[in-house]
């Protein structure tokens, strides 16, 4: 697989108030819940290594899923990003200004764009690492257990004592649409000014890297720069922060997701732009080529759209690193997203590989 330059956006993304970032040298405690995989520090011949793609069984794994082992022919999916406790409230409609309404139901589930994408990769039986931060609290434990159940390697997930786990209030309406308010917590605070050599090494040895904008941009830039130095493709999901993306970060991005700024991003050096259009499907715009379009694969029922975009992004990345064509990647991602919206919750709704393949066979 050759290196690419591109970005990813969704017109249906919620855009959130900017949270002020504070850096601290507070020592973080790594959560080592899975056997640590050793990587070769030699980054030579990276392109040859990344041209080898694994083949996985389509049998559904039991829950909880053990982390998918990294074989000699597979380079992992590495997700660097946010982890939230999603506080769901089910309502008939959004409240008006100054109005108090009652929710029909409420529950707290693991989520966050980064954790969602990592869980999706794990459930698709692809070796997946998550690099992120949670607080030393009950919400952090909830997220850790959810990612473990999804088969994600957590060697690079840290618990910090100086900030709570990030959380979000998800207002879920009866038609499955949602409105979300995010509190950054450990996602936005207590990151070291310079990422550890271990975190950057797992990035350099990845098959593909996923980033979002619910963590400090300085962290994303360090990760993207390390990935580019090793020839590793980077997909940036541009949702999650209502602020311009720096040119410095875009210099290291391969695929970005956005809708209304394809030409602008081409001019800024991002050669591939992946557009998620919700019910209208998706499209990949490669500079100088005809767009590749994918229609939505209709869901039998829509219960919750939370996490659908993250499912699409991670599924596209998994298919891409496995060597599928870009058209096949879009179709695989569309099928995964269709299954996602039929289950409530973000991480609980991530489909397993067998169910995605079964849906593709029927369409």
GROMACS .gro file of C-alpha atoms in nm:
model
  363
    1UNK     CA    1   0.000   0.000   0.000
    2UNK     CA    2   0.151   0.327  -0.105
    3UNK     CA    3   0.155   0.631   0.119
    4UNK     CA    4  -0.128   0.878   0.070
    5UNK     CA    5  -0.217   1.234   0.156
    6UNK     CA    6  -0.581   1.295   0.258
    7UNK     CA    7  -0.855   1.423   0.521
    8UNK     CA    8  -1.206   1.311   0.647
    9UNK     CA    9  -1.517   1.513   0.738
   10UNK     CA   10  -1.887   1.466   0.794
   11UNK     CA   11  -2.155   1.732   0.746
   12UNK     CA   12  -2.353   1.567   1.023
   13UNK     CA   13  -2.079   1.607   1.281
   14UNK     CA   14  -2.169   1.810   1.585
   15UNK     CA   15  -1.932   2.105   1.634
   16UNK     CA   16  -1.839   2.181   1.992
   17UNK     CA   17  -1.722   2.482   2.189
   18UNK     CA   18  -1.346   2.504   2.204
   19UNK     CA   19  -1.204   2.379   2.534
   20UNK     CA   20  -0.892   2.553   2.663
   21UNK     CA   21  -0.592   2.322   2.668
   22UNK     CA   22  -0.358   2.301   2.965
   23UNK     CA   23  -0.040   2.096   2.956
   24UNK     CA   24   0.105   1.939   3.267
   25UNK     CA   25   0.411   1.732   3.344
   26UNK     CA   26   0.201   1.519   3.578
   27UNK     CA   27   0.324   1.158   3.552
   28UNK     CA   28   0.056   0.938   3.400
   29UNK     CA   29  -0.001   0.579   3.498
   30UNK     CA   30  -0.021   0.346   3.201
   31UNK     CA   31  -0.297   0.087   3.204
   32UNK     CA   32  -0.128  -0.234   3.093
   33UNK     CA   33  -0.417  -0.477   3.058
   34UNK     CA   34  -0.294  -0.672   2.758
   35UNK     CA   35   0.030  -0.857   2.679
   36UNK     CA   36   0.276  -0.601   2.545
   37UNK     CA   37   0.382  -0.656   2.186
   38UNK     CA   38   0.744  -0.582   2.104
   39UNK     CA   39   0.818  -0.382   1.791
   40UNK     CA   40   1.132  -0.367   1.584
   41UNK     CA   41   1.277  -0.017   1.625
   42UNK     CA   42   1.425  -0.032   1.276
   43UNK     CA   43   1.197   0.173   1.052
   44UNK     CA   44   1.374   0.078   0.731
   45UNK     CA   45   1.184  -0.111   0.462
   46UNK     CA   46   0.856   0.014   0.607
   47UNK     CA   47   0.684   0.017   0.269
   48UNK     CA   48   0.764  -0.350   0.210
   49UNK     CA   49   0.628  -0.446   0.552
   50UNK     CA   50   0.305  -0.254   0.496
   51UNK     CA   51   0.237  -0.423   0.164
   52UNK     CA   52   0.167  -0.751   0.348
   53UNK     CA   53  -0.195  -0.785   0.455
   54UNK     CA   54  -0.345  -1.034   0.699
   55UNK     CA   55  -0.638  -1.264   0.642
   56UNK     CA   56  -0.882  -1.306   0.929
   57UNK     CA   57  -1.152  -1.557   1.011
   58UNK     CA   58  -1.508  -1.434   0.966
   59UNK     CA   59  -1.633  -1.625   1.272
   60UNK     CA   60  -1.777  -1.394   1.535
   61UNK     CA   61  -1.565  -1.379   1.850
   62UNK     CA   62  -1.703  -1.441   2.194
   63UNK     CA   63  -1.755  -1.149   2.428
   64UNK     CA   64  -1.529  -1.022   2.567
   65UNK     CA   65  -1.303  -1.047   2.266
   66UNK     CA   66  -0.934  -1.113   2.329
   67UNK     CA   67  -0.704  -0.861   2.160
   68UNK     CA   68  -0.630  -0.972   1.804
   69UNK     CA   69  -0.265  -1.079   1.796
   70UNK     CA   70  -0.021  -0.891   1.579
   71UNK     CA   71   0.123  -1.139   1.329
   72UNK     CA   72   0.439  -1.112   1.127
   73UNK     CA   73   0.235  -0.999   0.825
   74UNK     CA   74   0.008  -0.744   0.993
   75UNK     CA   75   0.072  -0.386   1.101
   76UNK     CA   76  -0.183  -0.262   1.355
   77UNK     CA   77  -0.449   0.003   1.334
   78UNK     CA   78  -0.345   0.272   1.584
   79UNK     CA   79  -0.609   0.515   1.708
   80UNK     CA   80  -0.493   0.823   1.899
   81UNK     CA   81  -0.779   1.021   2.046
   82UNK     CA   82  -1.057   1.075   2.294
   83UNK     CA   83  -1.239   0.847   2.536
   84UNK     CA   84  -1.567   0.961   2.692
   85UNK     CA   85  -1.837   0.831   2.918
   86UNK     CA   86  -2.152   0.898   2.715
   87UNK     CA   87  -2.446   0.992   2.937
   88UNK     CA   88  -2.753   0.907   2.728
   89UNK     CA   89  -3.093   1.066   2.784
   90UNK     CA   90  -3.381   0.952   2.562
   91UNK     CA   91  -3.622   1.234   2.481
   92UNK     CA   92  -3.908   1.300   2.239
   93UNK     CA   93  -3.769   1.641   2.143
   94UNK     CA   94  -3.499   1.888   2.241
   95UNK     CA   95  -3.594   2.130   2.520
   96UNK     CA   96  -3.667   2.491   2.433
   97UNK     CA   97  -3.470   2.774   2.592
   98UNK     CA   98  -3.549   2.789   2.963
   99UNK     CA   99  -3.756   2.469   2.950
  100UNK     CA  100  -3.717   2.156   3.162
  101UNK     CA  101  -3.838   1.826   3.017
  102UNK     CA  102  -3.833   1.468   3.141
  103UNK     CA  103  -3.631   1.193   2.977
  104UNK     CA  104  -3.789   0.856   2.907
  105UNK     CA  105  -3.469   0.673   2.995
  106UNK     CA  106  -3.104   0.732   3.077
  107UNK     CA  107  -2.782   0.532   3.095
  108UNK     CA  108  -2.404   0.578   3.081
  109UNK     CA  109  -2.201   0.397   2.814
  110UNK     CA  110  -1.843   0.412   2.692
  111UNK     CA  111  -1.778   0.636   2.392
  112UNK     CA  112  -1.568   0.921   2.252
  113UNK     CA  113  -1.458   0.939   1.888
  114UNK     CA  114  -1.118   0.783   1.953
  115UNK     CA  115  -1.246   0.499   2.172
  116UNK     CA  116  -1.532   0.437   1.929
  117UNK     CA  117  -1.295   0.397   1.636
  118UNK     CA  118  -1.061   0.173   1.832
  119UNK     CA  119  -1.347  -0.048   1.948
  120UNK     CA  120  -1.468  -0.078   1.590
  121UNK     CA  121  -1.125  -0.192   1.472
  122UNK     CA  122  -1.108  -0.447   1.752
  123UNK     CA  123  -1.455  -0.586   1.683
  124UNK     CA  124  -1.364  -0.622   1.314
  125UNK     CA  125  -1.088  -0.859   1.430
  126UNK     CA  126  -0.805  -0.632   1.322
  127UNK     CA  127  -0.515  -0.578   1.568
  128UNK     CA  128  -0.589  -0.235   1.715
  129UNK     CA  129  -0.409  -0.010   1.965
  130UNK     CA  130  -0.561   0.288   2.144
  131UNK     CA  131  -0.347   0.579   2.264
  132UNK     CA  132  -0.540   0.807   2.497
  133UNK     CA  133  -0.614   0.920   2.852
  134UNK     CA  134  -0.884   0.859   3.111
  135UNK     CA  135  -0.920   0.973   3.470
  136UNK     CA  136  -0.871   0.757   3.776
  137UNK     CA  137  -1.244   0.726   3.827
  138UNK     CA  138  -1.546   0.506   3.758
  139UNK     CA  139  -1.590   0.645   3.407
  140UNK     CA  140  -1.231   0.559   3.326
  141UNK     CA  141  -1.290   0.203   3.443
  142UNK     CA  142  -1.606   0.184   3.231
  143UNK     CA  143  -1.416   0.284   2.917
  144UNK     CA  144  -1.123   0.053   2.991
  145UNK     CA  145  -1.353  -0.245   3.033
  146UNK     CA  146  -1.547  -0.162   2.716
  147UNK     CA  147  -1.230  -0.140   2.507
  148UNK     CA  148  -1.099  -0.464   2.659
  149UNK     CA  149  -1.427  -0.634   2.567
  150UNK     CA  150  -1.384  -0.504   2.212
  151UNK     CA  151  -1.043  -0.669   2.181
  152UNK     CA  152  -0.839  -0.347   2.180
  153UNK     CA  153  -0.475  -0.343   2.299
  154UNK     CA  154  -0.452  -0.092   2.586
  155UNK     CA  155  -0.077  -0.077   2.647
  156UNK     CA  156  -0.084   0.296   2.559
  157UNK     CA  157  -0.396   0.402   2.749
  158UNK     CA  158  -0.301   0.610   3.054
  159UNK     CA  159  -0.493   0.705   3.368
  160UNK     CA  160  -0.430   1.056   3.503
  161UNK     CA  161  -0.515   1.172   3.855
  162UNK     CA  162  -0.529   1.546   3.781
  163UNK     CA  163  -0.834   1.538   3.549
  164UNK     CA  164  -1.158   1.341   3.533
  165UNK     CA  165  -1.246   1.114   3.245
  166UNK     CA  166  -1.403   1.306   2.958
  167UNK     CA  167  -1.776   1.272   2.925
  168UNK     CA  168  -2.060   1.370   2.696
  169UNK     CA  169  -2.432   1.426   2.735
  170UNK     CA  170  -2.607   1.260   2.442
  171UNK     CA  171  -2.966   1.375   2.389
  172UNK     CA  172  -3.118   1.094   2.184
  173UNK     CA  173  -3.448   1.166   2.010
  174UNK     CA  174  -3.706   0.907   1.910
  175UNK     CA  175  -3.601   0.914   1.542
  176UNK     CA  176  -3.246   0.812   1.634
  177UNK     CA  177  -3.091   1.157   1.580
  178UNK     CA  178  -2.883   1.306   1.857
  179UNK     CA  179  -2.741   1.628   1.997
  180UNK     CA  180  -2.423   1.609   2.203
  181UNK     CA  181  -2.243   1.826   2.460
  182UNK     CA  182  -1.884   1.729   2.541
  183UNK     CA  183  -1.672   1.789   2.852
  184UNK     CA  184  -1.309   1.729   2.754
  185UNK     CA  185  -1.161   1.626   3.090
  186UNK     CA  186  -0.857   1.401   3.054
  187UNK     CA  187  -0.891   1.414   2.675
  188UNK     CA  188  -0.785   1.778   2.674
  189UNK     CA  189  -0.571   1.807   2.988
  190UNK     CA  190  -0.256   1.653   3.138
  191UNK     CA  191  -0.100   1.537   2.812
  192UNK     CA  192   0.282   1.557   2.824
  193UNK     CA  193   0.436   1.830   2.612
  194UNK     CA  194   0.621   1.555   2.429
  195UNK     CA  195   0.470   1.211   2.378
  196UNK     CA  196   0.670   0.918   2.509
  197UNK     CA  197   0.902   0.720   2.283
  198UNK     CA  198   0.679   0.417   2.338
  199UNK     CA  199   0.367   0.597   2.216
  200UNK     CA  200   0.546   0.732   1.910
  201UNK     CA  201   0.702   0.394   1.835
  202UNK     CA  202   0.365   0.220   1.816
  203UNK     CA  203   0.258   0.497   1.574
  204UNK     CA  204   0.564   0.446   1.354
  205UNK     CA  205   0.497   0.072   1.340
  206UNK     CA  206   0.128   0.108   1.251
  207UNK     CA  207  -0.035   0.004   0.927
  208UNK     CA  208  -0.258   0.310   0.946
  209UNK     CA  209  -0.326   0.582   1.208
  210UNK     CA  210  -0.661   0.743   1.295
  211UNK     CA  211  -0.685   1.089   1.453
  212UNK     CA  212  -0.978   1.308   1.561
  213UNK     CA  213  -1.007   1.658   1.707
  214UNK     CA  214  -1.123   1.586   2.062
  215UNK     CA  215  -0.766   1.598   2.195
  216UNK     CA  216  -0.510   1.884   2.175
  217UNK     CA  217  -0.395   1.958   1.822
  218UNK     CA  218  -0.034   1.956   1.942
  219UNK     CA  219  -0.076   1.586   2.024
  220UNK     CA  220  -0.228   1.513   1.684
  221UNK     CA  221   0.058   1.699   1.514
  222UNK     CA  222   0.325   1.497   1.698
  223UNK     CA  223   0.151   1.173   1.607
  224UNK     CA  224   0.097   1.267   1.242
  225UNK     CA  225   0.457   1.380   1.207
  226UNK     CA  226   0.587   1.053   1.353
  227UNK     CA  227   0.360   0.853   1.122
  228UNK     CA  228   0.472   1.042   0.814
  229UNK     CA  229   0.839   0.990   0.904
  230UNK     CA  230   0.775   0.614   0.888
  231UNK     CA  231   0.555   0.620   0.577
  232UNK     CA  232   0.238   0.536   0.772
  233UNK     CA  233  -0.093   0.671   0.627
  234UNK     CA  234  -0.292   0.905   0.853
  235UNK     CA  235  -0.669   0.961   0.850
  236UNK     CA  236  -0.790   1.273   1.032
  237UNK     CA  237  -1.157   1.289   1.131
  238UNK     CA  238  -1.204   1.665   1.145
  239UNK     CA  239  -1.516   1.660   1.365
  240UNK     CA  240  -1.509   1.739   1.735
  241UNK     CA  241  -1.368   2.092   1.753
  242UNK     CA  242  -1.505   2.421   1.622
  243UNK     CA  243  -1.170   2.567   1.521
  244UNK     CA  244  -0.957   2.585   1.206
  245UNK     CA  245  -0.714   2.302   1.139
  246UNK     CA  246  -0.355   2.420   1.133
  247UNK     CA  247  -0.153   2.390   0.816
  248UNK     CA  248   0.117   2.219   1.022
  249UNK     CA  249  -0.117   1.931   1.101
  250UNK     CA  250  -0.252   1.909   0.747
  251UNK     CA  251   0.105   1.874   0.617
  252UNK     CA  252   0.115   1.528   0.773
  253UNK     CA  253  -0.241   1.410   0.698
  254UNK     CA  254  -0.324   1.156   0.428
  255UNK     CA  255  -0.703   1.127   0.434
  256UNK     CA  256  -0.941   1.383   0.582
  257UNK     CA  257  -1.319   1.372   0.610
  258UNK     CA  258  -1.518   1.685   0.520
  259UNK     CA  259  -1.805   1.788   0.297
  260UNK     CA  260  -1.797   2.149   0.183
  261UNK     CA  261  -1.427   2.220   0.149
  262UNK     CA  262  -1.290   1.955  -0.088
  263UNK     CA  263  -1.125   2.198  -0.328
  264UNK     CA  264  -0.987   2.407  -0.042
  265UNK     CA  265  -0.819   2.106   0.114
  266UNK     CA  266  -0.680   1.991  -0.218
  267UNK     CA  267  -0.515   2.333  -0.247
  268UNK     CA  268  -0.376   2.296   0.107
  269UNK     CA  269  -0.198   1.976   0.007
  270UNK     CA  270  -0.452   1.715   0.118
  271UNK     CA  271  -0.488   1.497  -0.190
  272UNK     CA  272  -0.773   1.274  -0.072
  273UNK     CA  273  -1.091   1.393   0.100
  274UNK     CA  274  -1.342   1.140   0.233
  275UNK     CA  275  -1.694   1.278   0.268
  276UNK     CA  276  -1.960   1.121   0.491
  277UNK     CA  277  -2.306   1.236   0.382
  278UNK     CA  278  -2.527   1.051   0.628
  279UNK     CA  279  -2.837   0.918   0.454
  280UNK     CA  280  -2.696   1.030   0.117
  281UNK     CA  281  -2.400   0.793   0.139
  282UNK     CA  282  -2.032   0.881   0.104
  283UNK     CA  283  -1.770   0.980  -0.150
  284UNK     CA  284  -1.393   0.983  -0.180
  285UNK     CA  285  -1.248   1.280  -0.369
  286UNK     CA  286  -0.896   1.214  -0.500
  287UNK     CA  287  -0.732   1.515  -0.660
  288UNK     CA  288  -0.725   1.480  -1.039
  289UNK     CA  289  -0.961   1.182  -1.043
  290UNK     CA  290  -1.334   1.124  -1.065
  291UNK     CA  291  -1.500   1.097  -0.720
  292UNK     CA  292  -1.575   0.747  -0.596
  293UNK     CA  293  -1.932   0.743  -0.464
  294UNK     CA  294  -2.104   0.495  -0.235
  295UNK     CA  295  -2.477   0.487  -0.169
  296UNK     CA  296  -2.603   0.429   0.182
  297UNK     CA  297  -2.686   0.068   0.270
  298UNK     CA  298  -3.027   0.107   0.424
  299UNK     CA  299  -3.080  -0.003   0.782
  300UNK     CA  300  -3.386  -0.206   0.876
  301UNK     CA  301  -3.437   0.036   1.163
  302UNK     CA  302  -3.255   0.342   1.300
  303UNK     CA  303  -3.230   0.349   1.678
  304UNK     CA  304  -2.920   0.562   1.740
  305UNK     CA  305  -2.684   0.741   1.500
  306UNK     CA  306  -2.422   0.800   1.772
  307UNK     CA  307  -2.097   0.639   1.664
  308UNK     CA  308  -2.206   0.574   1.305
  309UNK     CA  309  -1.950   0.815   1.163
  310UNK     CA  310  -1.675   0.668   1.380
  311UNK     CA  311  -1.775   0.318   1.268
  312UNK     CA  312  -1.755   0.430   0.906
  313UNK     CA  313  -1.410   0.586   0.952
  314UNK     CA  314  -1.258   0.291   1.137
  315UNK     CA  315  -1.409   0.034   0.900
  316UNK     CA  316  -1.275   0.226   0.600
  317UNK     CA  317  -0.930   0.228   0.762
  318UNK     CA  318  -0.937  -0.145   0.838
  319UNK     CA  319  -1.038  -0.229   0.481
  320UNK     CA  320  -0.772   0.004   0.345
  321UNK     CA  321  -0.488  -0.143   0.551
  322UNK     CA  322  -0.600  -0.491   0.447
  323UNK     CA  323  -0.536  -0.396   0.085
  324UNK     CA  324  -0.891  -0.354  -0.045
  325UNK     CA  325  -0.959  -0.109  -0.326
  326UNK     CA  326  -1.093   0.234  -0.230
  327UNK     CA  327  -1.433   0.145  -0.372
  328UNK     CA  328  -1.439  -0.173  -0.165
  329UNK     CA  329  -1.334   0.027   0.141
  330UNK     CA  330  -1.631   0.261   0.100
  331UNK     CA  331  -1.872  -0.031   0.061
  332UNK     CA  332  -1.733  -0.213   0.365
  333UNK     CA  333  -1.759   0.105   0.573
  334UNK     CA  334  -2.116   0.171   0.455
  335UNK     CA  335  -2.223  -0.177   0.563
  336UNK     CA  336  -2.062  -0.138   0.907
  337UNK     CA  337  -2.227   0.201   0.961
  338UNK     CA  338  -2.566   0.060   0.858
  339UNK     CA  339  -2.539  -0.205   1.127
  340UNK     CA  340  -2.420   0.049   1.385
  341UNK     CA  341  -2.733   0.267   1.373
  342UNK     CA  342  -2.955  -0.031   1.455
  343UNK     CA  343  -2.820  -0.062   1.811
  344UNK     CA  344  -2.824   0.195   2.093
  345UNK     CA  345  -2.494   0.324   2.224
  346UNK     CA  346  -2.166   0.398   2.048
  347UNK     CA  347  -1.924   0.118   2.140
  348UNK     CA  348  -2.203  -0.138   2.203
  349UNK     CA  349  -2.326  -0.079   1.846
  350UNK     CA  350  -1.994  -0.151   1.671
  351UNK     CA  351  -2.049  -0.456   1.447
  352UNK     CA  352  -1.834  -0.765   1.427
  353UNK     CA  353  -1.670  -0.869   1.102
  354UNK     CA  354  -1.904  -1.163   1.038
  355UNK     CA  355  -2.217  -0.947   1.050
  356UNK     CA  356  -2.063  -0.691   0.814
  357UNK     CA  357  -1.968  -0.960   0.562
  358UNK     CA  358  -2.312  -1.118   0.587
  359UNK     CA  359  -2.477  -0.784   0.510
  360UNK     CA  360  -2.246  -0.726   0.212
  361UNK     CA  361  -2.332  -1.069   0.075
  362UNK     CA  362  -2.702  -0.983   0.084
  363UNK     CA  363  -2.655  -0.654  -0.107
   0.00000   0.00000   0.00000
